[in-house]
Structure formats: structure tokens, C-alpha cells
Short mmCIF file of C-alpha atoms and ligand atoms in Angstrom, two decimals:
data_model
loop_
_atom_site.label_atom_id
_atom_site.label_comp_id
_atom_site.label_asym_id
_atom_site.label_seq_id
_atom_site.Cartn_x
_atom_site.Cartn_y
_atom_site.Cartn_z
CA MET X 1 0.00 0.00 0.00
CA GLU X 2 1.39 3.44 -0.92
CA LYS X 3 2.58 5.52 2.04
CA THR X 4 2.55 9.30 2.40
CA CYS X 5 3.75 11.62 5.13
CA ALA X 6 1.06 13.92 6.52
CA LEU X 7 1.67 16.72 9.00
CA ILE X 8 -0.88 18.76 10.91
CA LYS X 9 0.94 22.08 11.19
CA PRO X 10 1.35 24.33 14.27
CA ASP X 11 -1.54 26.63 13.24
CA LEU X 12 -4.04 23.80 13.75
CA THR X 13 -2.49 22.26 16.88
CA SER X 14 -2.63 25.73 18.51
CA LYS X 15 -6.33 26.03 17.63
CA ASN X 16 -7.21 22.50 18.90
CA GLN X 17 -8.36 21.50 15.42
CA THR X 18 -6.34 18.30 15.02
CA GLY X 19 -9.21 15.94 15.84
CA LYS X 20 -11.36 17.26 13.01
CA VAL X 21 -8.53 16.70 10.53
CA ILE X 22 -7.85 13.19 11.81
CA SER X 23 -11.59 12.39 11.50
CA MET X 24 -11.53 13.52 7.87
CA ILE X 25 -8.48 11.31 7.25
CA GLU X 26 -10.22 8.27 8.73
CA GLU X 27 -13.49 8.97 6.96
CA ALA X 28 -11.61 9.16 3.65
CA GLY X 29 -10.40 5.60 4.20
CA PHE X 30 -6.73 6.13 5.00
CA ASN X 31 -5.03 3.77 7.43
CA ILE X 32 -3.00 5.75 10.00
CA ALA X 33 0.04 3.48 10.15
CA GLN X 34 2.07 5.74 12.47
CA LEU X 35 1.26 8.92 14.41
CA LYS X 36 3.22 11.17 16.75
CA LYS X 37 3.18 14.67 18.19
CA LEU X 38 6.46 16.56 18.20
CA THR X 39 7.93 20.02 17.92
CA MET X 40 10.28 20.26 14.95
CA THR X 41 13.78 21.53 15.60
CA LYS X 42 15.14 24.12 13.18
CA GLU X 43 17.43 21.41 11.75
CA LEU X 44 14.52 19.03 11.13
CA ALA X 45 12.35 21.72 9.52
CA GLU X 46 15.24 22.82 7.29
CA SER X 47 15.85 19.23 6.16
CA PHE X 48 12.14 18.61 5.68
CA TYR X 49 11.72 21.68 3.47
CA ALA X 50 15.21 21.48 1.90
CA VAL X 51 13.67 21.45 -1.59
CA HIS X 52 12.53 25.03 -0.89
CA ALA X 53 15.91 26.26 0.45
CA ASP X 54 16.27 28.78 -2.40
CA LYS X 55 12.70 30.14 -2.14
CA PRO X 56 11.96 33.56 -0.62
CA PHE X 57 9.55 31.96 1.91
CA PHE X 58 12.05 29.35 3.19
CA ASN X 59 13.05 31.10 6.45
CA ASP X 60 9.44 32.00 7.20
CA VAL X 61 8.18 28.46 6.66
CA VAL X 62 10.95 27.06 8.89
CA GLN X 63 10.07 29.62 11.57
CA PHE X 64 6.38 28.71 11.29
CA MET X 65 6.92 24.95 11.33
CA THR X 66 9.06 25.20 14.51
CA SER X 67 6.66 27.60 16.27
CA GLY X 68 4.67 24.86 18.04
CA PRO X 69 3.85 21.18 18.03
CA ILE X 70 2.82 19.25 14.94
CA ILE X 71 1.09 15.90 14.48
CA ALA X 72 3.00 13.68 12.04
CA MET X 73 1.39 10.66 10.43
CA VAL X 74 2.22 7.94 7.97
CA LEU X 75 -0.94 7.37 5.92
CA GLU X 76 -1.59 4.29 3.82
CA LYS X 77 -4.07 3.89 1.01
CA GLU X 78 -4.00 3.09 -2.69
CA SER X 79 -2.51 6.19 -4.39
CA SER X 80 -2.29 7.82 -0.96
CA ILE X 81 0.05 10.61 -2.10
CA ALA X 82 -2.44 12.02 -4.61
CA ALA X 83 -5.46 11.15 -2.43
CA TRP X 84 -4.07 13.04 0.58
CA ARG X 85 -3.12 16.07 -1.54
CA ASP X 86 -6.67 16.06 -2.97
CA LEU X 87 -8.14 15.99 0.54
CA MET X 88 -5.85 18.86 1.63
CA GLY X 89 -6.66 21.10 -1.34
CA ALA X 90 -4.49 23.76 -2.96
CA THR X 91 -1.50 25.28 -1.10
CA ASN X 92 -3.29 28.63 -0.87
CA PRO X 93 -6.50 28.13 1.15
CA GLU X 94 -8.19 30.87 -0.91
CA GLN X 95 -7.76 28.67 -3.96
CA ALA X 96 -8.55 25.37 -2.26
CA GLU X 97 -11.71 23.58 -3.36
CA SER X 98 -14.55 23.89 -0.85
CA GLY X 99 -14.72 21.04 1.62
CA THR X 100 -10.97 20.44 1.56
CA ILE X 101 -8.91 20.70 4.74
CA ARG X 102 -7.10 23.86 3.64
CA ALA X 103 -10.37 25.52 2.58
CA LEU X 104 -11.96 24.62 5.93
CA PHE X 105 -9.06 25.21 8.31
CA GLY X 106 -6.25 27.08 6.50
CA SER X 107 -5.59 30.75 7.24
CA ASN X 108 -3.24 31.82 4.45
CA ILE X 109 -0.66 30.44 1.99
CA GLN X 110 1.83 29.82 4.81
CA GLU X 111 -0.47 28.82 7.66
CA ASN X 112 -2.32 26.29 5.58
CA GLY X 113 -2.97 23.59 8.16
CA THR X 114 -1.44 20.47 6.74
CA HIS X 115 1.44 19.06 4.71
CA GLY X 116 1.49 16.18 2.27
CA SER X 117 4.35 14.50 0.43
CA ASP X 118 4.51 15.31 -3.28
CA SER X 119 6.17 12.11 -4.55
CA ALA X 120 7.03 8.57 -3.44
CA GLU X 121 10.68 9.55 -3.16
CA ASN X 122 9.92 12.53 -0.91
CA ALA X 123 7.42 10.49 1.12
CA GLU X 124 10.17 8.02 1.95
CA LYS X 125 12.62 10.82 2.85
CA GLU X 126 10.07 12.64 5.01
CA ILE X 127 8.96 9.49 6.84
CA SER X 128 12.55 8.60 7.69
CA LEU X 129 13.31 12.19 8.80
CA VAL X 130 10.33 12.30 11.16
CA PHE X 131 9.97 8.67 12.28
CA GLY X 132 13.58 7.51 11.95
P1 ATP B 201 3.35 21.21 1.73
O1 ATP B 201 4.69 20.86 1.15
O2 ATP B 201 3.43 21.88 3.10
O3 ATP B 201 2.41 20.04 1.71
P2 ATP B 201 2.54 22.27 -0.77
O4 ATP B 201 3.24 21.08 -1.36
O5 ATP B 201 1.12 22.48 -1.14
O6 ATP B 201 2.63 22.27 0.80
P3 ATP B 201 4.91 23.82 -1.29
O7 ATP B 201 5.09 24.59 -2.53
O8 ATP B 201 5.64 22.53 -1.12
O9 ATP B 201 3.34 23.59 -1.09
O10 ATP B 201 5.26 24.79 -0.07
C1 ATP B 201 5.60 24.28 1.20
C2 ATP B 201 4.97 25.14 2.27
O11 ATP B 201 5.63 26.40 2.30
C3 ATP B 201 3.50 25.48 2.05
O12 ATP B 201 2.62 24.50 2.51
C4 ATP B 201 3.36 26.75 2.86
O13 ATP B 201 3.25 26.48 4.26
C5 ATP B 201 4.69 27.43 2.57
N1 ATP B 201 4.60 28.30 1.38
C6 ATP B 201 4.51 27.92 0.10
N2 ATP B 201 4.45 28.97 -0.74
C7 ATP B 201 4.50 30.07 0.06
C8 ATP B 201 4.49 31.47 -0.17
N3 ATP B 201 4.42 31.96 -1.42
N4 ATP B 201 4.55 32.29 0.91
C9 ATP B 201 4.63 31.80 2.16
N5 ATP B 201 4.66 30.47 2.45
C10 ATP B 201 4.59 29.63 1.43
MG1 MG B 202 5.22 20.53 -0.83
#
């Protein structure tokens, strides 16, 4: 079964909205294979978002991702990478389809509630970074 790495970001843990997201994940038929709550170190966030190291928002996203606890999950389902990105919606909550997690719970393009791997290769990297 394909695995993807899902994170519930600090904006939603600080608003006590993690349970609603986890319910949506379960209702969509994902198996939550692993789950943990942690606060990312700067080093972990920089490695996790290394693909964006040259982007203007890199320092801000690292700052945001280390600003409070996150919930990290390994989700399993057929085509889980695409399925989880569909359930999250577009990066910018203003452009996310209604009913998606980012449309429902995201605040802005940075504080957009959740993360999802974008490829099998990155899923594997992210899972090993977070779960060892
Ligand atoms: P994620 O990787 O978190 O699942 P994504 O794949 O939809 O999101 P990316 O382009 O990989 O989007 O961006 C990674 C994260 O960096 C975004 O989720 C968001 O938190 C932040 N980000 C992306 N673009 C911007 C931007 N223009 N300004 C501020 N933050 C941004
Ligand atoms: Mg991404």
C-alpha cells in the first residue's frame, strides 16, 4: 500500500483543530500506520523543506513549522500521495476547493494547516526524517 507523510501544522495544533482533521483522514479511508506529536527543531524543519531552500519563503516556513507542536502521520491507502493532496486542497487556502482541509481550516498560503508529500521519493525521505 502506498505511504505518504502527513503533517498537521502548528496553526491547527494551537487552535485545537487536530481531531477534526484526523476524522476527515479516517473517513476518507486512510489507514493511519504511524502517528506522533512533536515540535520540529530548526534542523529538522530545514531538512524537511530542503527542496525550498532557495525560495523567498524558506526562512518563514521554517520559523512557522518550529513555532509549536505538529502531528505527524504515515498514511496508507492506494494512491495515498495524490489522495491526501486532494483531501488537503491547494496550497493557498483561498484557492482550495470547498470542503478540503485547507479551505476549511487554513488561514493563508503559509499557515495552511497540513502538509502532504509530493512524490514517493519525498514520502520516503520525510517518513525517515520524522519517524527515523
Ligand atoms: P506542503 O509541502 O506543506 O504540503 P505544498 O506542497 O502544497 O505544501 P509547497 O510549494 O511545497 O506547497 O510549499 C511548502 C509550504 O511552504 C507550504 O505549505 C506553505 O506552508 C509554505 N509556502 C509555500 N508557498 C509560500 C508562499 N508563497 N509564501 C509563504 N509560504 C509559502
Ligand atoms: Mg510541498
